mmCIF file with all atom_site columns, C-alpha atoms in Angstrom:
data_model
loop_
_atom_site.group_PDB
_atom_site.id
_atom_site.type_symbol
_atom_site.label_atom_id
_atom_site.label_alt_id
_atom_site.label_comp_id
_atom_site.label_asym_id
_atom_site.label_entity_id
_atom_site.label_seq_id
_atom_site.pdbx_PDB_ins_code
_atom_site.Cartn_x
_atom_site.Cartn_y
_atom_site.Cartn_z
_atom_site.occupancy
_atom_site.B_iso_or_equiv
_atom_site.pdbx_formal_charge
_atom_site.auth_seq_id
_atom_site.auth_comp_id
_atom_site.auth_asym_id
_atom_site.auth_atom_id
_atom_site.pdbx_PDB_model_num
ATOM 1   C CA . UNK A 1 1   ? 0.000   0.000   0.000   1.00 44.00 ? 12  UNK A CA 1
ATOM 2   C CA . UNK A 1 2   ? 1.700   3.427   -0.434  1.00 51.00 ? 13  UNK A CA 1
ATOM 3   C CA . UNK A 1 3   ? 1.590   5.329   2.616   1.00 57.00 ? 14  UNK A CA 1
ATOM 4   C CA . UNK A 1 4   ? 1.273   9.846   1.765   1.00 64.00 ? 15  UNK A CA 1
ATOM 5   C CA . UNK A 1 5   ? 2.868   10.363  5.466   1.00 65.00 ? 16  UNK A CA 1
ATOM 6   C CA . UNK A 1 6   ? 6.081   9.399   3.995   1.00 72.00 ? 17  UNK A CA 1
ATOM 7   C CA . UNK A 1 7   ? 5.981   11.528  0.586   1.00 81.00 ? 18  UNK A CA 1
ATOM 8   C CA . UNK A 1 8   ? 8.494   13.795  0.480   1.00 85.00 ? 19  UNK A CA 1
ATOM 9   C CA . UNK A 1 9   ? 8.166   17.319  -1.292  1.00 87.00 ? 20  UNK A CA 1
ATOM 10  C CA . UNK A 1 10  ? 10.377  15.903  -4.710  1.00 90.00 ? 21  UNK A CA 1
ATOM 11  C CA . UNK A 1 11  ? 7.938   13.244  -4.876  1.00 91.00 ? 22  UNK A CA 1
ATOM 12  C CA . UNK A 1 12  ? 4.977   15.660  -4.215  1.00 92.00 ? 23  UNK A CA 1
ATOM 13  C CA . UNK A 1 13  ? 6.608   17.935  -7.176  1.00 92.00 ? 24  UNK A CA 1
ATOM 14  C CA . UNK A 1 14  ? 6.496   15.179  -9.322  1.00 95.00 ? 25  UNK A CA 1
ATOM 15  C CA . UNK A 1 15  ? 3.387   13.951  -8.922  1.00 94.00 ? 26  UNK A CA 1
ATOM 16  C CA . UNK A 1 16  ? 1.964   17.685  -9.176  1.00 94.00 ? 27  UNK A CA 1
ATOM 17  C CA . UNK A 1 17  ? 4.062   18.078  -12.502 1.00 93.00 ? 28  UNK A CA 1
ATOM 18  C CA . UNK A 1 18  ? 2.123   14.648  -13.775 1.00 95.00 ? 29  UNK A CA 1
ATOM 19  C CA . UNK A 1 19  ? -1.019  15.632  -12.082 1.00 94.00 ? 30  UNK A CA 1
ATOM 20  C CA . UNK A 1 20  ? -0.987  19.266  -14.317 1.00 94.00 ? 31  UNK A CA 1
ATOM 21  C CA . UNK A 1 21  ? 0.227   17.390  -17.808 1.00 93.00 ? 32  UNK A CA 1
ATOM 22  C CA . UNK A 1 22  ? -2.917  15.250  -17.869 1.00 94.00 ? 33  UNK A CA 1
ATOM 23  C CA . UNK A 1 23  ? -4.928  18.151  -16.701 1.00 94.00 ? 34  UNK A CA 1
ATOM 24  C CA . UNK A 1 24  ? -3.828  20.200  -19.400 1.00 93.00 ? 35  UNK A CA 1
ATOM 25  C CA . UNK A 1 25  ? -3.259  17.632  -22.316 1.00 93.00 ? 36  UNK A CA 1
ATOM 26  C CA . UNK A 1 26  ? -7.219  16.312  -21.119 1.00 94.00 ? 37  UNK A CA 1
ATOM 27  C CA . UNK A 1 27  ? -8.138  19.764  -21.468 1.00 93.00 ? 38  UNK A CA 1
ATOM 28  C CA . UNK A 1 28  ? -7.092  20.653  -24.258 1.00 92.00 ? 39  UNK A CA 1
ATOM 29  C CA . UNK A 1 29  ? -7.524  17.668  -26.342 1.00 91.00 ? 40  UNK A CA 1
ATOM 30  C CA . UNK A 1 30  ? -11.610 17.705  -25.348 1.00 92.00 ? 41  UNK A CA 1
ATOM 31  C CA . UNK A 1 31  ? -11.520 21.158  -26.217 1.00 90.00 ? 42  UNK A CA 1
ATOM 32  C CA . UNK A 1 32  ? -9.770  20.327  -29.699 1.00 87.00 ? 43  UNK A CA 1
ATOM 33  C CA . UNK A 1 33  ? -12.124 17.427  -30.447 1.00 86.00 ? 44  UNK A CA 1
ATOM 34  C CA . UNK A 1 34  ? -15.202 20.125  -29.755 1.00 86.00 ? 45  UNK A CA 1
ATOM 35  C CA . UNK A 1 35  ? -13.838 22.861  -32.248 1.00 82.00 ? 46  UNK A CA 1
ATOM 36  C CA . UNK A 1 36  ? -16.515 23.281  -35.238 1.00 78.00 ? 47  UNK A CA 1
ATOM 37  C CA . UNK A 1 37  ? -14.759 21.921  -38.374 1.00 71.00 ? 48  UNK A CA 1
ATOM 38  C CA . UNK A 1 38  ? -13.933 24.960  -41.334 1.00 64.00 ? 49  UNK A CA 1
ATOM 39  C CA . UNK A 1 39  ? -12.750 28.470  -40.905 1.00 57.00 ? 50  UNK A CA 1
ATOM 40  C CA . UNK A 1 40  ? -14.055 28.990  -37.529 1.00 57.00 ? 51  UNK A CA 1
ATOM 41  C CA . UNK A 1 41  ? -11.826 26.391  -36.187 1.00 68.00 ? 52  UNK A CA 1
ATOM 42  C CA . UNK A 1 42  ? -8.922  28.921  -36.842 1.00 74.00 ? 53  UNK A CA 1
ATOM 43  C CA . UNK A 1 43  ? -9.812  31.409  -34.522 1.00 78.00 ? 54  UNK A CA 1
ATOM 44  C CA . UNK A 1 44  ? -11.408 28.699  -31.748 1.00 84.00 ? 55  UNK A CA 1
ATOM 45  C CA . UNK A 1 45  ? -7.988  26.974  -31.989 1.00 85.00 ? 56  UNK A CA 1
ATOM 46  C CA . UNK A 1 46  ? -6.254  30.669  -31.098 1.00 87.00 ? 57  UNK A CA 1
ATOM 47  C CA . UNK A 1 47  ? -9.126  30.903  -28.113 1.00 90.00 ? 58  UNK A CA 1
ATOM 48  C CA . UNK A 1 48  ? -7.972  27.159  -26.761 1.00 90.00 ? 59  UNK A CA 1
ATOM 49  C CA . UNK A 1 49  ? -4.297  27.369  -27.163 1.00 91.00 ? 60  UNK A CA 1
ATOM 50  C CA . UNK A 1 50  ? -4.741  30.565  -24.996 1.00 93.00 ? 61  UNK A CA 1
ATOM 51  C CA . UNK A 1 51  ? -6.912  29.263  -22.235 1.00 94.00 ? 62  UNK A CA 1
ATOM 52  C CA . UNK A 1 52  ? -4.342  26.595  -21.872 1.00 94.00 ? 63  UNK A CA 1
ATOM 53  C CA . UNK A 1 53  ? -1.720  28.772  -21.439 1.00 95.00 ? 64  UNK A CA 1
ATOM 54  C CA . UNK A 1 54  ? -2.943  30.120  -19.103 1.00 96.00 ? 65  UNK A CA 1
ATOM 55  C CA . UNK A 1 55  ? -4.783  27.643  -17.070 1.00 94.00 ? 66  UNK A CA 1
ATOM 56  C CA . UNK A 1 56  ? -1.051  26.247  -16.837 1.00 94.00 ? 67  UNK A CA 1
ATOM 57  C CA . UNK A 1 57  ? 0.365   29.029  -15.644 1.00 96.00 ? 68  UNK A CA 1
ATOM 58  C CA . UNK A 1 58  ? -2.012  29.196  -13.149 1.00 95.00 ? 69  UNK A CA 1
ATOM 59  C CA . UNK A 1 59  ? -1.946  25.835  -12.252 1.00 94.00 ? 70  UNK A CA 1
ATOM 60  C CA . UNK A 1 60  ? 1.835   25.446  -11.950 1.00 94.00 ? 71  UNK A CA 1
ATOM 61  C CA . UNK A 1 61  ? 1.641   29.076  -9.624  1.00 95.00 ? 72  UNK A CA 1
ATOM 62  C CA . UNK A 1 62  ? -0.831  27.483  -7.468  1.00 94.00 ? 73  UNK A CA 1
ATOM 63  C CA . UNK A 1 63  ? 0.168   23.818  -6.982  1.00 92.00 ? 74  UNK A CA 1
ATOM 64  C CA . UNK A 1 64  ? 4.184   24.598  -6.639  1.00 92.00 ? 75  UNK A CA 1
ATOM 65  C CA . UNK A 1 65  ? 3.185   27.556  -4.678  1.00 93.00 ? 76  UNK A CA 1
ATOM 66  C CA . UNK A 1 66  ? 1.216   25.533  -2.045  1.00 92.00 ? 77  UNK A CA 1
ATOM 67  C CA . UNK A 1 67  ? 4.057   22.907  -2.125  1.00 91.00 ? 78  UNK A CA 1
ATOM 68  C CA . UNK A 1 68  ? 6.635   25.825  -1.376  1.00 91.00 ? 79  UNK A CA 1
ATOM 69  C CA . UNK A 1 69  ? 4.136   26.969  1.549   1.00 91.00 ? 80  UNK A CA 1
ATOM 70  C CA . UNK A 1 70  ? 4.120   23.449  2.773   1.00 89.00 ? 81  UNK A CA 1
ATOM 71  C CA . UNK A 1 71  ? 7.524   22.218  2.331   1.00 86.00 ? 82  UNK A CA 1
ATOM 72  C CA . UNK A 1 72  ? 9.855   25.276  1.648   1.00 84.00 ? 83  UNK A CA 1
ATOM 73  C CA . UNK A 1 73  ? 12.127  25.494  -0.501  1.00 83.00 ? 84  UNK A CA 1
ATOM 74  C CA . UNK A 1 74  ? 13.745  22.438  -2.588  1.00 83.00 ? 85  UNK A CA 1
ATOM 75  C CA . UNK A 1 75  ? 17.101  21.872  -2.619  1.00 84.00 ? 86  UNK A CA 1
ATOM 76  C CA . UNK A 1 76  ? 18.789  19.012  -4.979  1.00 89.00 ? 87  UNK A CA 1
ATOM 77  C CA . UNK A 1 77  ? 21.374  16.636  -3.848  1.00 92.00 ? 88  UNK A CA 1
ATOM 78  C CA . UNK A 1 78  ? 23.038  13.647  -5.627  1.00 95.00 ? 89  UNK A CA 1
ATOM 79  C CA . UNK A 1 79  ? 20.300  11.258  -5.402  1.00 94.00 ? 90  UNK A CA 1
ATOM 80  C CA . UNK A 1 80  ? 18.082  13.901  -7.188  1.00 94.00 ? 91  UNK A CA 1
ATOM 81  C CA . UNK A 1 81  ? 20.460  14.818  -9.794  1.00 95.00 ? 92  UNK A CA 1
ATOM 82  C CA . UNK A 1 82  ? 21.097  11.003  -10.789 1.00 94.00 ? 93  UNK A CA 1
ATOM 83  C CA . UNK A 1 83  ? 17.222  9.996   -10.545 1.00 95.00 ? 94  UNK A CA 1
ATOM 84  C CA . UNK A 1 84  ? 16.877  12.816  -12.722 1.00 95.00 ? 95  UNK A CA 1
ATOM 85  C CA . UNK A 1 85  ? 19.376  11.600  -15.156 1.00 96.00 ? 96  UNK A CA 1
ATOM 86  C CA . UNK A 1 86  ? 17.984  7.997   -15.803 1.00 95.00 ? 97  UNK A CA 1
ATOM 87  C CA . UNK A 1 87  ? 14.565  9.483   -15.852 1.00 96.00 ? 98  UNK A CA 1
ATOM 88  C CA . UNK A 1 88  ? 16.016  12.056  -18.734 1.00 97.00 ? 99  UNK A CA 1
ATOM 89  C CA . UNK A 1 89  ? 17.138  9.171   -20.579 1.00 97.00 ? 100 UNK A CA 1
ATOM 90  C CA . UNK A 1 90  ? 14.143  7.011   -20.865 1.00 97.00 ? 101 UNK A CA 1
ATOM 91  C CA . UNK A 1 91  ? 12.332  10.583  -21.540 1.00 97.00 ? 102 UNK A CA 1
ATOM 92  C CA . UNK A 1 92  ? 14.408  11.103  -24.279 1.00 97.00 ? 103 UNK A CA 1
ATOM 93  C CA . UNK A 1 93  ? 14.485  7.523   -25.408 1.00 97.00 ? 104 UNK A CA 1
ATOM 94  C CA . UNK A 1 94  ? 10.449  7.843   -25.790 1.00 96.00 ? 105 UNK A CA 1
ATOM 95  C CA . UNK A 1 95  ? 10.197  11.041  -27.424 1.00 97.00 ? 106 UNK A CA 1
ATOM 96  C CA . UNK A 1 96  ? 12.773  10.025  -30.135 1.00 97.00 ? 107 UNK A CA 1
ATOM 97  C CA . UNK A 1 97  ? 10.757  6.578   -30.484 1.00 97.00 ? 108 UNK A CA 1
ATOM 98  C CA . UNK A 1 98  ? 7.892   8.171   -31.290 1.00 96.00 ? 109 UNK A CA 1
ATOM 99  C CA . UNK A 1 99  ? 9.881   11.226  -33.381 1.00 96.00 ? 110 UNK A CA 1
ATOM 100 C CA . UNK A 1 100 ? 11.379  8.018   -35.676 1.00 97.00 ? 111 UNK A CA 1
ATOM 101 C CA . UNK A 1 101 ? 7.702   6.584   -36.007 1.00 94.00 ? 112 UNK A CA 1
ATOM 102 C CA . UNK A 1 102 ? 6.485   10.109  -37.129 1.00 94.00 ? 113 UNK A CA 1
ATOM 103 C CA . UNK A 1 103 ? 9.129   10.616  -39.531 1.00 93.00 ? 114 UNK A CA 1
ATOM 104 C CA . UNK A 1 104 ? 8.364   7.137   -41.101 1.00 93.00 ? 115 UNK A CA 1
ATOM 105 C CA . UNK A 1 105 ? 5.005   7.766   -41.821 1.00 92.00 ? 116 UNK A CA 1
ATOM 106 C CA . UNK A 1 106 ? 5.697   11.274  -43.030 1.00 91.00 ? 117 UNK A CA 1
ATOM 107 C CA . UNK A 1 107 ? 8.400   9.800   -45.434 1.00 92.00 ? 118 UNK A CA 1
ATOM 108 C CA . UNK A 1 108 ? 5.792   6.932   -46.352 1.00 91.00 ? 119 UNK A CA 1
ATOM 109 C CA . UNK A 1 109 ? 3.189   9.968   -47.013 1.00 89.00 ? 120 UNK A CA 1
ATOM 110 C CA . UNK A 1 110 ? 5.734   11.206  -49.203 1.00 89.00 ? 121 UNK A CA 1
ATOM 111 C CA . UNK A 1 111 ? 6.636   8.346   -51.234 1.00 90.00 ? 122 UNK A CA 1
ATOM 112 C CA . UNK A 1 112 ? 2.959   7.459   -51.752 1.00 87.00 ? 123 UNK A CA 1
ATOM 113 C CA . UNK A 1 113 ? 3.633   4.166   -49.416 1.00 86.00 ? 124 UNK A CA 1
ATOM 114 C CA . UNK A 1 114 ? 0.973   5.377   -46.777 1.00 82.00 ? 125 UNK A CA 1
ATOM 115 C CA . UNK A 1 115 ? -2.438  4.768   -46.099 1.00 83.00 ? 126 UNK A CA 1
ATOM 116 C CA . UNK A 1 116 ? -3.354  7.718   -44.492 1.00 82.00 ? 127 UNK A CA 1
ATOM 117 C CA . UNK A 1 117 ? -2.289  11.452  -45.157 1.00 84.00 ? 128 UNK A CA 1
ATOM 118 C CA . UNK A 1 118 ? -1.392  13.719  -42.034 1.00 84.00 ? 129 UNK A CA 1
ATOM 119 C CA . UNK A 1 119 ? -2.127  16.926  -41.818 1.00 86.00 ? 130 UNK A CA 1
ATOM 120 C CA . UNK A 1 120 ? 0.656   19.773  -40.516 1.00 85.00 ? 131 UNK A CA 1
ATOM 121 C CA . UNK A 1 121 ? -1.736  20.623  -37.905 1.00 85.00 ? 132 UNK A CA 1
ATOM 122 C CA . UNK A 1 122 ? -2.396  16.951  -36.810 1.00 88.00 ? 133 UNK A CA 1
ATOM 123 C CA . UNK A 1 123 ? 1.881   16.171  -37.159 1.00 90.00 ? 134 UNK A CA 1
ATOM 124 C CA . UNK A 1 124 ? 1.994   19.114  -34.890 1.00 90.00 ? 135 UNK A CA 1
ATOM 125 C CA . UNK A 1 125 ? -1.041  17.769  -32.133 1.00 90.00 ? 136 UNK A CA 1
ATOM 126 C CA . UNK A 1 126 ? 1.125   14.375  -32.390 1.00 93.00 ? 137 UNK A CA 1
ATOM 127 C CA . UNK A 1 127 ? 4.387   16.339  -31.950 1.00 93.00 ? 138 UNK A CA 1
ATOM 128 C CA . UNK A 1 128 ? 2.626   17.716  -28.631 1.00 93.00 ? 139 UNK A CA 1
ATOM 129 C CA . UNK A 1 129 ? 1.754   14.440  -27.313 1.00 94.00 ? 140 UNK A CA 1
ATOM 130 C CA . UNK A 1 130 ? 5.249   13.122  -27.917 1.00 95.00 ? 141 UNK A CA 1
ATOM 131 C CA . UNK A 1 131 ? 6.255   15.633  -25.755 1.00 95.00 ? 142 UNK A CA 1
ATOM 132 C CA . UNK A 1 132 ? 3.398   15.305  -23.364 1.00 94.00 ? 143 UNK A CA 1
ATOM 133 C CA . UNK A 1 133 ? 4.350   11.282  -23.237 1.00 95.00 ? 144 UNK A CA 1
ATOM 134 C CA . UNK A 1 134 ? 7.975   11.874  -22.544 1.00 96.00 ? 145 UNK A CA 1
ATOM 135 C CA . UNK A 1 135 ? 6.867   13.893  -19.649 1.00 95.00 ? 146 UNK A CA 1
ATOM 136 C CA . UNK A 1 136 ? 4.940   11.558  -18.371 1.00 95.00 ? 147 UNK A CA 1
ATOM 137 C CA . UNK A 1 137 ? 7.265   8.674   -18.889 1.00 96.00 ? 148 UNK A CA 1
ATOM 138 C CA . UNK A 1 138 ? 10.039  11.177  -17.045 1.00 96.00 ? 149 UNK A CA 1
ATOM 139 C CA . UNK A 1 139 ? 7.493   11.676  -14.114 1.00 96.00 ? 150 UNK A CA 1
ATOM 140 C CA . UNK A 1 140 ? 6.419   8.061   -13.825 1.00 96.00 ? 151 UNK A CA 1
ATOM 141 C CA . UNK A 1 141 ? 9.908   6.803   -13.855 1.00 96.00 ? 152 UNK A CA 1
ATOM 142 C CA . UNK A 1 142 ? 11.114  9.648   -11.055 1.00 95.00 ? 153 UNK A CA 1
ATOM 143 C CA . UNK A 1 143 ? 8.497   8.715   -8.648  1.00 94.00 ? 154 UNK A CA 1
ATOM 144 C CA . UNK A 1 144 ? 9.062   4.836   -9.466  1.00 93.00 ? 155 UNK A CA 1
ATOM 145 C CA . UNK A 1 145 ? 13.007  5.665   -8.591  1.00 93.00 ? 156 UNK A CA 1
ATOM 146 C CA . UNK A 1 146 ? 12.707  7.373   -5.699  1.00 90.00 ? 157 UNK A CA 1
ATOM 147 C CA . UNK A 1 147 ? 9.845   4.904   -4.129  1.00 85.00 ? 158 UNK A CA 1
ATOM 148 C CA . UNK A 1 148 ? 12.032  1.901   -4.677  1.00 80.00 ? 159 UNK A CA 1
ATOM 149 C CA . UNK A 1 149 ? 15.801  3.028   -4.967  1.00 69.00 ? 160 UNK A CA 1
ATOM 150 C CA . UNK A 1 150 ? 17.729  4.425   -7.808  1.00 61.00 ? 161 UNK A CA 1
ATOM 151 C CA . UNK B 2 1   ? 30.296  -9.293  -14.035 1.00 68.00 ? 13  UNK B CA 1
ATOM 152 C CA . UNK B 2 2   ? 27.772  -9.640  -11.485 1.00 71.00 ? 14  UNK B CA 1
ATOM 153 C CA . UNK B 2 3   ? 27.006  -6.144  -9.691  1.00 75.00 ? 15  UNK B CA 1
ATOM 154 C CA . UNK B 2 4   ? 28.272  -6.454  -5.420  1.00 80.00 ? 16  UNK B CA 1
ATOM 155 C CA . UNK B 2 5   ? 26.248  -4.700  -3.094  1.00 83.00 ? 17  UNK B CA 1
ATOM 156 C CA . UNK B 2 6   ? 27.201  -1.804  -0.922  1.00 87.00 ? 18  UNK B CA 1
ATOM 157 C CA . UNK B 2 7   ? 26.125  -2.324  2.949   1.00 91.00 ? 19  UNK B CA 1
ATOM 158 C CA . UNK B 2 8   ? 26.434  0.301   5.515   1.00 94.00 ? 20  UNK B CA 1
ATOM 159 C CA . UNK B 2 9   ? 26.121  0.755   9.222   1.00 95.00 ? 21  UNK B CA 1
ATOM 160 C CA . UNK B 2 10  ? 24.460  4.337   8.768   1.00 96.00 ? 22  UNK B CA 1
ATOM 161 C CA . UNK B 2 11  ? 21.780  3.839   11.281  1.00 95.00 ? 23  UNK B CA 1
ATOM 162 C CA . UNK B 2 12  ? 24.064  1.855   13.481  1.00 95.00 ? 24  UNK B CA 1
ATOM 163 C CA . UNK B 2 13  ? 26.678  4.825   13.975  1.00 96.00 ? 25  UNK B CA 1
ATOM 164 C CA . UNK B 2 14  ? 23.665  7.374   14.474  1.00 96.00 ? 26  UNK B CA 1
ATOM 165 C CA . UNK B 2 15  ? 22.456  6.022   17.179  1.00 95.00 ? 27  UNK B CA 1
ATOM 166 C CA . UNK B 2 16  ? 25.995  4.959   18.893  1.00 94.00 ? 28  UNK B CA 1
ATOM 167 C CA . UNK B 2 17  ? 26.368  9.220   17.776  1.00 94.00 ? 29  UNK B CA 1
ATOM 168 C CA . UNK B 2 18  ? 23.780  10.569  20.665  1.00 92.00 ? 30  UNK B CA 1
ATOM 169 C CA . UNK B 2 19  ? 20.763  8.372   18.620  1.00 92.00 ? 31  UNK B CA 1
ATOM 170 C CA . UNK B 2 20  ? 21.382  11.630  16.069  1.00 94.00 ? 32  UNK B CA 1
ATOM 171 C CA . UNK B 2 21  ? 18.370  11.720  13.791  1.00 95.00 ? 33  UNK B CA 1
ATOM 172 C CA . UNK B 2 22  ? 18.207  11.388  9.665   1.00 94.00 ? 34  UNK B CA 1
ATOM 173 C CA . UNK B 2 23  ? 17.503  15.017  9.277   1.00 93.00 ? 35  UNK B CA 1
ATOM 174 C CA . UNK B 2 24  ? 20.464  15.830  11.358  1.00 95.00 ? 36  UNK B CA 1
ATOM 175 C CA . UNK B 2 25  ? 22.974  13.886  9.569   1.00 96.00 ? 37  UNK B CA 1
ATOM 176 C CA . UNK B 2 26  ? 21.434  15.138  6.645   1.00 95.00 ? 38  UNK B CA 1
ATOM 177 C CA . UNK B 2 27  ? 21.817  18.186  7.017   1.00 94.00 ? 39  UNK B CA 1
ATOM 178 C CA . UNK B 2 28  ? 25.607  18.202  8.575   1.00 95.00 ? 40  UNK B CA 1
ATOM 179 C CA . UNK B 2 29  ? 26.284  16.133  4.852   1.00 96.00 ? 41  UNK B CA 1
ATOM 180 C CA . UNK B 2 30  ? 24.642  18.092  2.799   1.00 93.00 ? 42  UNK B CA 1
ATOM 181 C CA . UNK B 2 31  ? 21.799  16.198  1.549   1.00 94.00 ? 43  UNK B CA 1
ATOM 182 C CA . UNK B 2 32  ? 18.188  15.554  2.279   1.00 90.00 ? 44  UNK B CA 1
ATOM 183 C CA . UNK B 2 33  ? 16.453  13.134  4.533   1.00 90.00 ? 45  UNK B CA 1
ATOM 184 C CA . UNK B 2 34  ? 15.149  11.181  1.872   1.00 89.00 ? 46  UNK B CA 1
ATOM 185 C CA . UNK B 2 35  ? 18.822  10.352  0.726   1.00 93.00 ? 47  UNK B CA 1
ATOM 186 C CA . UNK B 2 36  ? 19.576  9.132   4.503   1.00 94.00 ? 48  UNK B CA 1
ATOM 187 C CA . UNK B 2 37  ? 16.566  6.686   4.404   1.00 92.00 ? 49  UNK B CA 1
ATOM 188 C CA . UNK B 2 38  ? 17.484  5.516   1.032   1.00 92.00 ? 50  UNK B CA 1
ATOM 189 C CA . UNK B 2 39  ? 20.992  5.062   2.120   1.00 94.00 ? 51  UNK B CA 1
ATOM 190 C CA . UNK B 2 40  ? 20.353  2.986   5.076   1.00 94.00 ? 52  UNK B CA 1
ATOM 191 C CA . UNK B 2 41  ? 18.077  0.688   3.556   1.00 91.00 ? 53  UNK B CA 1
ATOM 192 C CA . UNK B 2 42  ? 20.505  -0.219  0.668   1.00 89.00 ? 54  UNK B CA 1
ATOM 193 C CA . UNK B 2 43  ? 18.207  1.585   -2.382  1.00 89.00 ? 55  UNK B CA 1
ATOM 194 C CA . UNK B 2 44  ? 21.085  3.837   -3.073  1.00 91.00 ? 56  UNK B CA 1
ATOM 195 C CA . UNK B 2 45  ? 25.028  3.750   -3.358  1.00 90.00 ? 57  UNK B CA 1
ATOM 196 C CA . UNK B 2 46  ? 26.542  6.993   -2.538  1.00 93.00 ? 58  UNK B CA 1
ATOM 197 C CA . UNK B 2 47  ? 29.635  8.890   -4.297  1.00 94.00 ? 59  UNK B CA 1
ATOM 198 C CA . UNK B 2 48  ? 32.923  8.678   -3.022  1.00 95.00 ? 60  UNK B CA 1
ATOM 199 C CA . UNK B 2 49  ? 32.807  11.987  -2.019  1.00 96.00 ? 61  UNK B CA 1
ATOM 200 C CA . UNK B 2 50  ? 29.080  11.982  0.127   1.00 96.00 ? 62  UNK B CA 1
ATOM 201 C CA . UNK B 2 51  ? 30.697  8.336   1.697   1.00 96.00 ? 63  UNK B CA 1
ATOM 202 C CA . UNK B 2 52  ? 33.508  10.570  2.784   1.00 96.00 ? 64  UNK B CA 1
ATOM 203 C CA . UNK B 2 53  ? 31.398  13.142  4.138   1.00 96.00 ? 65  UNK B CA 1
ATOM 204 C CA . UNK B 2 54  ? 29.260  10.961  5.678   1.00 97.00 ? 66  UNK B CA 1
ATOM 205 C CA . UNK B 2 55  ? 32.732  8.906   7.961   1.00 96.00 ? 67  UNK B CA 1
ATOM 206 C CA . UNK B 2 56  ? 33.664  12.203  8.407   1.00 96.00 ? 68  UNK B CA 1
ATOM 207 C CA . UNK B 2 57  ? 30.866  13.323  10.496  1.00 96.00 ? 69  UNK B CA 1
ATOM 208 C CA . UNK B 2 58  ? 30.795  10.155  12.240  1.00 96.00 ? 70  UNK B CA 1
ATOM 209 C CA . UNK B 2 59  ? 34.921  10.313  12.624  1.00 95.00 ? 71  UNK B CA 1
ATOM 210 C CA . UNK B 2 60  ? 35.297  6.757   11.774  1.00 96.00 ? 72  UNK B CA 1
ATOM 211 C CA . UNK B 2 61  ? 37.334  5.572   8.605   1.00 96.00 ? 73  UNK B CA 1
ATOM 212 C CA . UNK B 2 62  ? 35.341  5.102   5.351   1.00 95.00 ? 74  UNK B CA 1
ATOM 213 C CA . UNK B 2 63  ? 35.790  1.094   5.747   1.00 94.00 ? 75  UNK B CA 1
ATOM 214 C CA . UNK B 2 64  ? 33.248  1.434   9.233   1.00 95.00 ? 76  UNK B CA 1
ATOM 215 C CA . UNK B 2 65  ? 30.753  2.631   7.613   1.00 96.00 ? 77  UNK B CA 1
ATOM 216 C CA . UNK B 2 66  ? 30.873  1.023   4.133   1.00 95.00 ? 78  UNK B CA 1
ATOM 217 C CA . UNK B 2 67  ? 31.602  -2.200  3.439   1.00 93.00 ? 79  UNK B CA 1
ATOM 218 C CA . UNK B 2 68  ? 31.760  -3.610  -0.362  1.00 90.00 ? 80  UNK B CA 1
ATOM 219 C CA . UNK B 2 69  ? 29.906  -7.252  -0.519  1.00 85.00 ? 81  UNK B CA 1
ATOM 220 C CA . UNK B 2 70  ? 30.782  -8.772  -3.802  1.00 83.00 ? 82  UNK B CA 1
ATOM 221 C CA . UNK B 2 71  ? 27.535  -11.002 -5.474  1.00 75.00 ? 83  UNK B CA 1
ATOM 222 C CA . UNK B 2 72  ? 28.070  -14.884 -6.216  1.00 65.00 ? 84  UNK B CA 1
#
């Protein structure tokens, strides 16, 4: 069973940073999917990407601000900077896993090999959820090092 | 080559130290509790340099408070 009494305020961070990327991505994402299809989706799109922006911004103030309040201030050490360092890794390892698979079906696209056509605004929403998987991969992986030893 | 395991006697020498608590000897070595509790229960090997530290504050030689088990 995993015990909160023992959480420290890395671990807290962590799981606030994972907390706000699905909060965000599931945010945003519903909001995409809800956009009217045409010419007004240009100017909806501009509305989203700018209550997300913000809501993040927010967010991050409010969560790391009430960790700050409750913890003080966070200071690295070894342990931190080499958990960090594996979890960069794997990070890295998935985001240029799924950067290969994009550039193979963009070079498929090209060469007629393909089945389906992406658009430059749907390689960019699967760009951003690269990056939104690597974070989560990085956060999963930190809190899975520090609960059992890294 | 199969990996050896490093084994301490952290909690040993804090309590033969004036039963000195994890926070303390964290923060006389520069690191945070967490590190400590990891430490004594095996999770994590330290640097040369924080093992140093670490016999150092207890004034014991680095081979009393780390010892170097090898596996098989």
């Amino acid at each position: 069973m995993i015990g909160f009494s023992n959480t420290s305020h890395r671990e807290w961070q962590i799981a606030a940073t994972l907390a706000l990327d699905l909060m965000i991505a599931s945010f945003y994402f519903s909001g995409l999917m809800s956009l009217p299809a045409g010419l007004a989706a240009g100017a909806g799109l501009g509305l989203l990407i700018v209550k997300v922006v913000v809501l993040a911004v927010m967010g991050a103030a409010l969560l790391f601000g009430l960790l700050r309040w409750r913890f003080g201030a966070l200071v690295a050490d070894e342990r931190d900077h080499h958990i960090d360092a594996k979890a960069n890794g794997i990070a890295y390892g998935a985001l240029s896993f799924c950067i290969v698979l994009l550039a193979g079906q963009l070079g498929l696209d090209a060469l007629g090999l393909s089945p389906w056509h992406l658009s430059p605004l749907l390689c960019a929403h699967l760009l951003l959820m690269a990056l939104l998987l690597a974070s989560g991969c990085k956060a999963l992986v930190q809190l899975y090092l520090y609960r059992r030893g890294g | 080559m199969a990996k050896g395991l490093i084994e301490n006697r952290i909690r040993r020498l804090r309590f033969e130290h004036g039963e000195m608590t994890q926070a303390a000897l964290a923060e006389a070595v520069g690191v945070s509790r967490q590190t400590i509790l990891a430490l004594e229960a095996n999770r994590y090997s330290p640097s040369l340099e924080l093992a140093f530290r670490i016999a150092a504050r207890f004034q014991v030689p680095l081979e009393q408070v780390f010892q170097y088990r090898q596996a098989g």
